Tab-separated table of C-alpha atoms in Angstrom:
chain	number	residue	atom	x	y	z
C	1	UNK	CA	134.833	119.548	10.331
C	2	UNK	CA	136.526	122.941	10.201
C	3	UNK	CA	136.311	125.835	7.797
C	4	UNK	CA	140.015	125.490	6.977
C	5	UNK	CA	139.650	121.686	6.253
C	6	UNK	CA	141.977	120.488	8.968
C	7	UNK	CA	140.100	117.268	9.697
C	8	UNK	CA	139.297	114.428	7.372
C	9	UNK	CA	136.999	112.864	9.972
C	10	UNK	CA	135.906	114.204	13.319
C	11	UNK	CA	134.894	110.956	14.886
C	12	UNK	CA	135.943	111.013	18.530
C	13	UNK	CA	137.949	108.319	20.159
C	14	UNK	CA	137.922	108.339	23.953
C	15	UNK	CA	140.894	107.533	26.138
C	16	UNK	CA	141.172	106.199	29.717
C	17	UNK	CA	139.518	108.033	32.501
C	18	UNK	CA	142.748	109.396	33.950
C	19	UNK	CA	146.432	109.743	32.982
C	20	UNK	CA	148.959	112.467	32.087
C	21	UNK	CA	146.786	113.612	29.083
C	22	UNK	CA	143.385	113.370	30.730
C	23	UNK	CA	141.183	116.240	29.564
C	24	UNK	CA	143.469	116.915	26.669
C	25	UNK	CA	142.548	116.526	22.954
C	26	UNK	CA	145.218	115.091	20.756
C	27	UNK	CA	144.418	115.083	16.981
C	28	UNK	CA	146.025	112.306	14.919
C	29	UNK	CA	147.352	112.527	11.354
C	30	UNK	CA	145.368	110.390	9.052
C	31	UNK	CA	148.156	108.028	8.128
C	32	UNK	CA	148.298	106.629	11.680
C	33	UNK	CA	146.037	103.600	12.124
C	34	UNK	CA	142.990	103.867	14.402
C	35	UNK	CA	140.974	100.810	15.100
C	36	UNK	CA	137.433	101.023	13.669
C	37	UNK	CA	138.064	104.662	12.427
C	38	UNK	CA	138.776	105.391	8.810
C	39	UNK	CA	142.388	106.031	7.918
C	40	UNK	CA	142.750	107.493	4.395
C	41	UNK	CA	146.322	108.900	4.130
C	42	UNK	CA	144.700	111.703	2.267
C	43	UNK	CA	144.127	109.469	-0.704
C	44	UNK	CA	141.140	108.300	-2.808
C	45	UNK	CA	142.912	104.890	-2.775
C	46	UNK	CA	142.172	104.513	0.939
C	47	UNK	CA	138.976	106.467	1.178
C	48	UNK	CA	137.023	103.659	2.796
C	49	UNK	CA	139.881	101.853	4.567
C	50	UNK	CA	139.164	101.130	8.266
C	51	UNK	CA	142.076	99.590	10.169
C	52	UNK	CA	141.466	96.563	12.375
C	53	UNK	CA	144.066	97.822	14.964
C	54	UNK	CA	145.517	100.796	16.679
C	55	UNK	CA	148.959	102.076	16.013
C	56	UNK	CA	151.189	101.894	19.053
C	57	UNK	CA	151.210	105.658	19.604
C	58	UNK	CA	147.347	105.667	19.443
C	59	UNK	CA	147.266	102.941	22.193
C	60	UNK	CA	149.607	105.087	24.297
C	61	UNK	CA	147.460	108.130	23.845
C	62	UNK	CA	144.380	106.285	24.897
C	63	UNK	CA	146.242	104.778	27.985
C	64	UNK	CA	147.297	108.245	28.893
C	65	UNK	CA	143.677	109.489	29.029
C	66	UNK	CA	143.769	111.622	25.812
C	67	UNK	CA	140.627	112.223	23.718
C	68	UNK	CA	141.275	112.039	19.923
C	69	UNK	CA	138.852	114.577	18.303
C	70	UNK	CA	139.553	113.363	14.814
C	71	UNK	CA	141.971	112.440	12.037
C	72	UNK	CA	143.703	115.356	10.383
C	73	UNK	CA	144.113	116.118	6.722
C	74	UNK	CA	147.473	115.553	5.002
C	75	UNK	CA	149.259	115.610	1.713
C	76	UNK	CA	148.493	112.327	-0.026
C	77	UNK	CA	150.516	109.448	1.512
C	78	UNK	CA	152.720	112.231	3.099
C	79	UNK	CA	154.056	113.390	-0.298
C	80	UNK	CA	153.995	117.193	-0.301
C	81	UNK	CA	155.121	120.417	1.483
C	82	UNK	CA	151.826	122.339	1.338
C	83	UNK	CA	148.881	119.959	2.280
C	84	UNK	CA	147.391	120.714	-1.156
C	85	UNK	CA	147.604	117.185	-2.593
C	86	UNK	CA	145.011	115.610	-0.325
C	87	UNK	CA	142.123	113.941	-2.180
C	88	UNK	CA	139.908	115.648	0.430
C	89	UNK	CA	140.959	119.166	-0.508
C	90	UNK	CA	143.645	121.595	0.510
C	91	UNK	CA	144.091	122.884	4.073
C	92	UNK	CA	143.953	126.681	4.853
C	93	UNK	CA	146.553	128.106	7.132
C	94	UNK	CA	144.672	129.533	10.200
C	95	UNK	CA	147.650	131.654	11.097
C	96	UNK	CA	148.057	133.156	7.605
C	97	UNK	CA	144.977	133.509	5.451
C	98	UNK	CA	145.400	132.590	1.853
C	99	UNK	CA	148.645	130.706	2.565
C	100	UNK	CA	149.506	127.053	2.803
C	101	UNK	CA	149.906	125.394	6.260
C	102	UNK	CA	152.964	123.430	5.203
C	103	UNK	CA	153.039	119.734	4.794
C	104	UNK	CA	152.594	116.987	4.890
C	105	UNK	CA	151.228	117.216	8.454
C	106	UNK	CA	149.419	120.477	7.675
C	107	UNK	CA	146.089	119.386	9.158
C	108	UNK	CA	147.701	118.563	12.393
C	109	UNK	CA	149.456	121.892	12.718
C	110	UNK	CA	146.357	123.771	11.591
C	111	UNK	CA	144.069	122.267	14.190
C	112	UNK	CA	146.560	123.148	16.875
C	113	UNK	CA	147.142	126.671	15.558
C	114	UNK	CA	143.363	127.131	15.373
C	115	UNK	CA	142.805	125.879	18.920
C	116	UNK	CA	140.613	123.052	17.738
C	117	UNK	CA	142.929	120.513	19.418
C	118	UNK	CA	145.322	120.866	22.351
C	119	UNK	CA	148.009	118.831	20.812
C	120	UNK	CA	148.409	116.688	17.572
C	121	UNK	CA	150.514	113.917	16.102
C	122	UNK	CA	152.189	114.119	12.786
C	123	UNK	CA	154.824	112.186	10.898
C	124	UNK	CA	158.038	113.593	9.588
C	125	UNK	CA	159.853	111.973	6.569
C	126	UNK	CA	161.735	115.014	5.365
C	127	UNK	CA	160.359	117.800	7.357
C	128	UNK	CA	156.632	117.095	7.550
C	129	UNK	CA	156.226	118.059	11.156
C	130	UNK	CA	158.681	120.927	11.356
C	131	UNK	CA	157.564	122.589	8.058
C	132	UNK	CA	153.827	122.994	9.132
C	133	UNK	CA	154.818	123.879	12.571
C	134	UNK	CA	156.920	126.725	11.195
C	135	UNK	CA	154.273	127.827	8.748
C	136	UNK	CA	151.514	127.769	11.394
C	137	UNK	CA	153.406	129.357	14.227
C	138	UNK	CA	153.439	126.363	16.516
C	139	UNK	CA	155.964	123.850	17.832
C	140	UNK	CA	156.887	120.569	16.263
C	141	UNK	CA	159.371	117.819	17.193
C	142	UNK	CA	160.912	115.252	14.887
C	143	UNK	CA	162.411	112.624	17.268
C	144	UNK	CA	165.584	110.583	16.782
C	145	UNK	CA	164.881	107.602	14.524
C	146	UNK	CA	163.901	104.722	16.743
C	147	UNK	CA	162.688	106.794	19.742
C	148	UNK	CA	158.972	106.509	18.780
C	149	UNK	CA	157.337	103.322	17.431
C	150	UNK	CA	156.236	103.493	13.702
C	151	UNK	CA	153.930	100.443	14.175
C	152	UNK	CA	150.666	101.453	12.648
C	153	UNK	CA	152.104	104.308	10.556
C	154	UNK	CA	151.269	103.736	6.928
C	155	UNK	CA	154.732	103.569	5.350
C	156	UNK	CA	156.054	105.970	2.850
C	157	UNK	CA	159.831	105.853	3.352
C	158	UNK	CA	160.658	103.499	6.255
C	159	UNK	CA	164.230	104.536	6.819
C	160	UNK	CA	163.476	108.240	7.124
C	161	UNK	CA	160.068	108.752	8.804
C	162	UNK	CA	159.191	109.263	12.526
C	163	UNK	CA	155.986	110.084	14.422
C	164	UNK	CA	156.325	113.215	16.608
C	165	UNK	CA	154.202	115.844	18.521
C	166	UNK	CA	152.837	119.237	17.457
C	167	UNK	CA	151.797	121.706	20.226
C	168	UNK	CA	151.296	125.393	20.876
C	169	UNK	CA	154.365	125.384	23.238
C	170	UNK	CA	157.609	123.353	23.717
C	171	UNK	CA	156.444	122.142	27.069
C	172	UNK	CA	153.201	120.794	25.491
C	173	UNK	CA	155.123	118.979	22.782
C	174	UNK	CA	157.549	117.547	25.357
C	175	UNK	CA	154.591	116.267	27.457
C	176	UNK	CA	153.174	114.450	24.412
C	177	UNK	CA	156.615	113.022	23.599
C	178	UNK	CA	156.883	111.637	27.101
C	179	UNK	CA	153.715	109.616	26.428
C	180	UNK	CA	154.540	108.201	22.903
C	181	UNK	CA	158.396	107.526	23.206
C	182	UNK	CA	159.868	104.244	24.142
C	183	UNK	CA	160.536	100.744	22.766
C	184	UNK	CA	157.882	98.653	21.201
C	185	UNK	CA	157.887	94.968	20.582
C	186	UNK	CA	155.980	95.549	17.270
C	187	UNK	CA	158.791	97.764	15.866
C	188	UNK	CA	162.302	96.316	15.801
C	189	UNK	CA	163.813	99.771	14.915
C	190	UNK	CA	162.788	101.183	18.394
C	191	UNK	CA	165.187	101.381	21.124
C	192	UNK	CA	165.479	102.779	24.721
C	193	UNK	CA	166.947	106.200	24.908
C	194	UNK	CA	170.055	106.579	27.105
C	195	UNK	CA	169.108	107.229	30.730
C	196	UNK	CA	168.708	110.864	31.624
C	197	UNK	CA	167.465	112.772	34.567
C	198	UNK	CA	163.821	113.866	34.342
C	199	UNK	CA	161.176	113.729	31.658
C	200	UNK	CA	161.222	115.451	28.396
C	201	UNK	CA	158.694	117.958	29.688
C	202	UNK	CA	161.020	118.699	32.802
C	203	UNK	CA	163.680	119.649	30.241
C	204	UNK	CA	161.576	122.599	28.974
C	205	UNK	CA	162.995	124.866	31.579
C	206	UNK	CA	164.315	127.580	29.167
C	207	UNK	CA	167.787	127.415	30.786
C	208	UNK	CA	170.271	128.053	27.917
C	209	UNK	CA	173.081	129.628	29.990
C	210	UNK	CA	176.318	128.305	28.573
C	211	UNK	CA	174.703	126.623	25.588
C	212	UNK	CA	176.892	126.332	22.541
C	213	UNK	CA	174.906	126.748	19.264
C	214	UNK	CA	176.381	125.980	15.816
C	215	UNK	CA	174.919	127.798	12.895
C	216	UNK	CA	175.580	125.970	9.501
C	217	UNK	CA	176.035	128.804	7.044
C	218	UNK	CA	174.935	126.540	4.180
C	219	UNK	CA	171.397	126.538	5.580
C	220	UNK	CA	171.127	130.231	5.341
C	221	UNK	CA	172.257	130.534	1.742
C	222	UNK	CA	169.370	131.398	-0.638
C	223	UNK	CA	166.867	131.890	2.158
C	224	UNK	CA	164.376	134.731	2.019
C	225	UNK	CA	165.835	137.932	3.460
C	226	UNK	CA	163.125	138.439	6.048
C	227	UNK	CA	163.431	134.842	7.196
C	228	UNK	CA	167.163	135.271	7.754
C	229	UNK	CA	166.577	138.563	9.667
C	230	UNK	CA	164.007	137.006	11.874
C	231	UNK	CA	166.314	133.989	12.540
C	232	UNK	CA	169.140	136.241	13.566
C	233	UNK	CA	166.816	138.237	15.892
C	234	UNK	CA	165.886	134.859	17.600
C	235	UNK	CA	169.626	133.908	17.909
C	236	UNK	CA	170.297	137.327	19.479
C	237	UNK	CA	167.463	136.523	21.992
C	238	UNK	CA	169.211	133.295	22.909
C	239	UNK	CA	172.488	134.967	23.250
C	240	UNK	CA	170.893	137.508	25.659
C	241	UNK	CA	169.769	134.531	27.779
C	242	UNK	CA	173.333	133.225	28.088
C	243	UNK	CA	173.854	130.988	24.982
C	244	UNK	CA	176.611	131.559	22.516
C	245	UNK	CA	176.726	130.790	18.868
C	246	UNK	CA	179.254	130.259	16.130
C	247	UNK	CA	179.381	129.259	12.487
C	248	UNK	CA	179.971	125.607	11.431
C	249	UNK	CA	180.236	123.823	8.078
C	250	UNK	CA	177.975	121.136	6.667
C	251	UNK	CA	179.364	120.933	3.095
C	252	UNK	CA	177.348	117.785	2.283
C	253	UNK	CA	174.047	119.445	2.598
C	254	UNK	CA	174.253	120.800	-0.981
C	255	UNK	CA	173.594	117.188	-2.087
C	256	UNK	CA	170.988	116.353	0.681
C	257	UNK	CA	167.735	117.276	-1.124
C	258	UNK	CA	168.786	115.209	-4.199
C	259	UNK	CA	169.853	112.251	-2.015
C	260	UNK	CA	166.706	112.492	0.124
C	261	UNK	CA	164.319	112.425	-2.811
C	262	UNK	CA	165.995	109.493	-4.571
C	263	UNK	CA	165.932	107.434	-1.275
C	264	UNK	CA	162.386	108.493	-0.290
C	265	UNK	CA	160.911	107.942	-3.876
C	266	UNK	CA	162.655	104.571	-4.071
C	267	UNK	CA	161.241	103.437	-0.769
C	268	UNK	CA	157.774	104.887	-1.763
C	269	UNK	CA	157.764	102.922	-4.917
C	270	UNK	CA	158.279	99.671	-2.952
C	271	UNK	CA	155.883	100.527	-0.092
C	272	UNK	CA	153.023	101.726	-2.302
C	273	UNK	CA	153.142	98.540	-4.428
C	274	UNK	CA	150.625	96.911	-2.009
C	275	UNK	CA	147.911	99.365	-3.064
C	276	UNK	CA	146.741	97.268	-6.056
C	277	UNK	CA	142.967	97.241	-5.518
C	278	UNK	CA	143.191	93.578	-4.241
C	279	UNK	CA	145.218	93.626	-1.112
C	280	UNK	CA	144.503	97.287	-0.328
C	281	UNK	CA	142.775	100.137	-2.044
C	282	UNK	CA	139.800	100.694	-4.293
C	283	UNK	CA	139.253	97.937	-6.874
C	284	UNK	CA	140.183	98.783	-10.434
C	285	UNK	CA	136.761	97.541	-11.500
C	286	UNK	CA	138.170	96.177	-14.708
C	287	UNK	CA	137.169	92.684	-16.097
C	288	UNK	CA	140.387	92.096	-18.065
C	289	UNK	CA	143.588	90.714	-16.888
C	290	UNK	CA	145.150	91.452	-13.551
C	291	UNK	CA	147.769	93.856	-14.967
C	292	UNK	CA	145.017	96.025	-16.488
C	293	UNK	CA	143.071	96.045	-13.258
C	294	UNK	CA	146.151	96.934	-11.271
C	295	UNK	CA	146.996	99.837	-13.604
C	296	UNK	CA	143.454	101.048	-13.519
C	297	UNK	CA	143.126	100.953	-9.727
C	298	UNK	CA	146.282	102.957	-9.375
C	299	UNK	CA	145.396	105.449	-12.094
C	300	UNK	CA	142.090	106.200	-10.305
C	301	UNK	CA	143.349	105.837	-6.808
C	302	UNK	CA	146.585	107.866	-6.724
C	303	UNK	CA	146.978	111.626	-7.269
C	304	UNK	CA	149.472	113.208	-9.543
C	305	UNK	CA	152.261	113.825	-7.015
C	306	UNK	CA	152.135	110.194	-5.739
C	307	UNK	CA	152.324	108.898	-9.342
C	308	UNK	CA	155.205	111.185	-10.046
C	309	UNK	CA	157.136	109.932	-7.023
C	310	UNK	CA	156.375	106.386	-7.595
C	311	UNK	CA	157.487	106.514	-11.208
C	312	UNK	CA	160.824	108.277	-10.277
C	313	UNK	CA	161.474	105.761	-7.418
C	314	UNK	CA	160.806	102.827	-9.717
C	315	UNK	CA	163.252	104.265	-12.262
C	316	UNK	CA	165.842	104.791	-9.655
C	317	UNK	CA	165.717	101.238	-8.515
C	318	UNK	CA	165.471	99.729	-12.043
C	319	UNK	CA	168.150	97.489	-13.483
C	320	UNK	CA	171.164	99.618	-14.689
C	321	UNK	CA	170.254	102.599	-12.626
C	322	UNK	CA	170.285	101.338	-9.060
C	323	UNK	CA	174.127	102.086	-8.587
C	324	UNK	CA	173.887	105.237	-10.640
C	325	UNK	CA	171.139	106.855	-8.429
C	326	UNK	CA	170.130	104.890	-5.296
C	327	UNK	CA	173.731	103.738	-4.252
C	328	UNK	CA	175.039	107.242	-4.747
C	329	UNK	CA	172.217	108.654	-2.731
C	330	UNK	CA	173.013	106.321	0.152
C	331	UNK	CA	176.753	107.339	-0.080
C	332	UNK	CA	175.684	110.966	0.112
C	333	UNK	CA	173.485	110.093	3.164
C	334	UNK	CA	176.521	108.684	5.041
C	335	UNK	CA	178.377	111.887	4.173
C	336	UNK	CA	175.566	113.991	5.517
C	337	UNK	CA	175.453	111.925	8.818
C	338	UNK	CA	179.266	112.348	9.217
C	339	UNK	CA	179.055	116.105	8.783
C	340	UNK	CA	176.337	116.432	11.312
C	341	UNK	CA	178.223	114.378	13.862
C	342	UNK	CA	181.388	116.359	13.427
C	343	UNK	CA	179.487	119.675	13.677
C	344	UNK	CA	177.775	118.519	16.923
C	345	UNK	CA	181.236	117.687	18.348
C	346	UNK	CA	181.820	121.414	18.377
C	347	UNK	CA	178.322	122.586	19.470
C	348	UNK	CA	175.505	121.335	21.786
C	349	UNK	CA	172.932	122.009	19.128
C	350	UNK	CA	172.723	123.401	15.597
C	351	UNK	CA	170.310	126.183	14.521
C	352	UNK	CA	168.853	127.341	11.209
C	353	UNK	CA	165.606	128.669	9.862
C	354	UNK	CA	163.176	125.735	9.739
C	355	UNK	CA	162.155	126.766	6.198
C	356	UNK	CA	164.024	129.063	3.757
C	357	UNK	CA	160.766	130.915	2.832
C	358	UNK	CA	157.635	132.116	4.671
C	359	UNK	CA	154.386	130.224	3.970
C	360	UNK	CA	153.635	130.135	0.235
C	361	UNK	CA	150.279	131.400	-1.231
C	362	UNK	CA	147.903	128.660	-1.942
C	363	UNK	CA	148.292	127.081	-5.390
C	364	UNK	CA	151.684	128.748	-5.936
C	365	UNK	CA	153.852	125.622	-5.972
C	366	UNK	CA	151.477	122.966	-7.292
C	367	UNK	CA	152.669	123.328	-10.846
C	368	UNK	CA	156.255	123.612	-9.998
C	369	UNK	CA	157.139	120.426	-7.946
C	370	UNK	CA	160.856	121.170	-8.118
C	371	UNK	CA	160.363	124.467	-6.294
C	372	UNK	CA	158.337	122.564	-3.602
C	373	UNK	CA	161.158	119.912	-3.296
C	374	UNK	CA	163.843	122.603	-2.803
C	375	UNK	CA	161.815	124.218	-0.017
C	376	UNK	CA	162.790	121.221	2.088
C	377	UNK	CA	166.482	122.018	1.942
C	378	UNK	CA	166.859	122.724	5.630
C	379	UNK	CA	164.781	119.874	7.009
C	380	UNK	CA	165.691	116.875	4.767
C	381	UNK	CA	169.292	116.611	5.923
C	382	UNK	CA	168.081	115.941	9.460
C	383	UNK	CA	166.101	112.919	8.405
C	384	UNK	CA	169.037	111.665	6.355
C	385	UNK	CA	171.118	111.772	9.550
C	386	UNK	CA	168.337	110.272	11.748
C	387	UNK	CA	168.758	113.066	14.310
C	388	UNK	CA	166.238	114.857	16.452
C	389	UNK	CA	165.074	118.423	15.542
C	390	UNK	CA	162.450	120.865	16.832
C	391	UNK	CA	160.866	123.901	15.151
C	392	UNK	CA	159.812	126.685	17.400
C	393	UNK	CA	158.289	130.145	16.357
C	394	UNK	CA	161.087	132.698	15.781
C	395	UNK	CA	158.924	135.646	14.986
C	396	UNK	CA	157.050	136.979	11.867
C	397	UNK	CA	157.796	138.757	8.685
C	398	UNK	CA	156.694	142.427	8.088
C	399	UNK	CA	153.491	140.922	6.492
C	400	UNK	CA	152.774	138.922	9.702
C	401	UNK	CA	153.784	135.548	8.229
C	402	UNK	CA	155.208	133.038	10.714
C	403	UNK	CA	158.942	132.044	10.655
C	404	UNK	CA	160.252	129.024	12.452
C	405	UNK	CA	163.712	128.401	13.963
C	406	UNK	CA	165.032	124.773	13.770
C	407	UNK	CA	167.280	123.296	16.409
C	408	UNK	CA	168.983	119.976	15.756
C	409	UNK	CA	170.626	117.793	18.460
C	410	UNK	CA	172.786	114.684	18.657
C	411	UNK	CA	171.072	111.255	18.471
C	412	UNK	CA	168.613	110.920	21.436
C	413	UNK	CA	169.391	114.510	22.367
C	414	UNK	CA	165.773	115.526	22.510
C	415	UNK	CA	166.256	117.148	26.027
C	416	UNK	CA	168.982	119.474	24.647
C	417	UNK	CA	166.745	120.746	21.810
C	418	UNK	CA	163.713	120.989	24.018
C	419	UNK	CA	165.627	123.018	26.649
C	420	UNK	CA	166.900	125.385	24.009
C	421	UNK	CA	163.604	125.611	22.164
C	422	UNK	CA	161.794	126.362	25.397
C	423	UNK	CA	163.864	129.631	25.759
C	424	UNK	CA	161.860	130.993	22.833
C	425	UNK	CA	158.494	129.180	22.989
């Protein structure tokens, strides 16, 4: 284990003797199934759960020769922005003492930032790879929906989440993406990316000459002043290397956070119904009727944030409210997708700060969930649009706190964002 609590378990899983990731260590977020090794999702509900199979991405890691040094800590069931909701304790940010590492893949970003793993896998439902990458000063890629198999990922919100890489450099993240990407017979949502020249890693050549970058002004509104200054410094760096940038409009993003949370919480309400102490999870240990046992198991097994989101999701799906909330959220999602597509008709990639604020102090947002939700304003729209995005280090604030720059590309445009990101990291 680590002083900063990045790992839930440090049981090593060995890969093949050779392959593209031979001699590399790749930590795996603890909501990704590993055969014979405990997978907890950061929850007391699954504290003793041992999957009988490997997730597809884990099989591909092992086939590529990677060594998995352990399973990384995370916000419970992926629900959080700070990796403080884990039943196994909060994670410290190795890049900023006393600050959160971001979430929900905070453990994965932390072990990479601390040098305790060469690479890591996270999952991204509304920014859960990009947020911790930004807060820990590393690189994180959220792939296009369908590029990477979700088979073996414990579901939170199926229509939004993707598994992706975290690494110290863009090239390292791209090398890991080369291994895990591709169709999978176990996941019907996966598809083959359009043919392109070279691997994802080969795209990390730093050549941005002639690149057109759109900057959505809406994603700068309300951001911390030092974050905005650091962002523009990074944009000037890209311009000096031959890129150009111009402002674009994404009017729908003002509704994105609300739409995202209605959809994500609704899907979570459905997905987490299986954790009843009978099919999965700790037994309620109650001798009365099934309903009482079910309630007892979930009361003891779930943390406060998970309970909050399940309750809100159940409400949004209930009779009389489905059209008022869930249907409207899906309409807003279609609007967000349309706006991104139109903006990307006029630019090769879009750029914004990854997070509107630097890493928060530990404990600062736990009692204010609304503030935590609003911190996802720049990342959640990308998941609603099912597009690829990368977070790369843009610089630091005057206090030495990491700031990330987010680049968004068209569907299956991973090479474009990797090439642009590699000019900075």
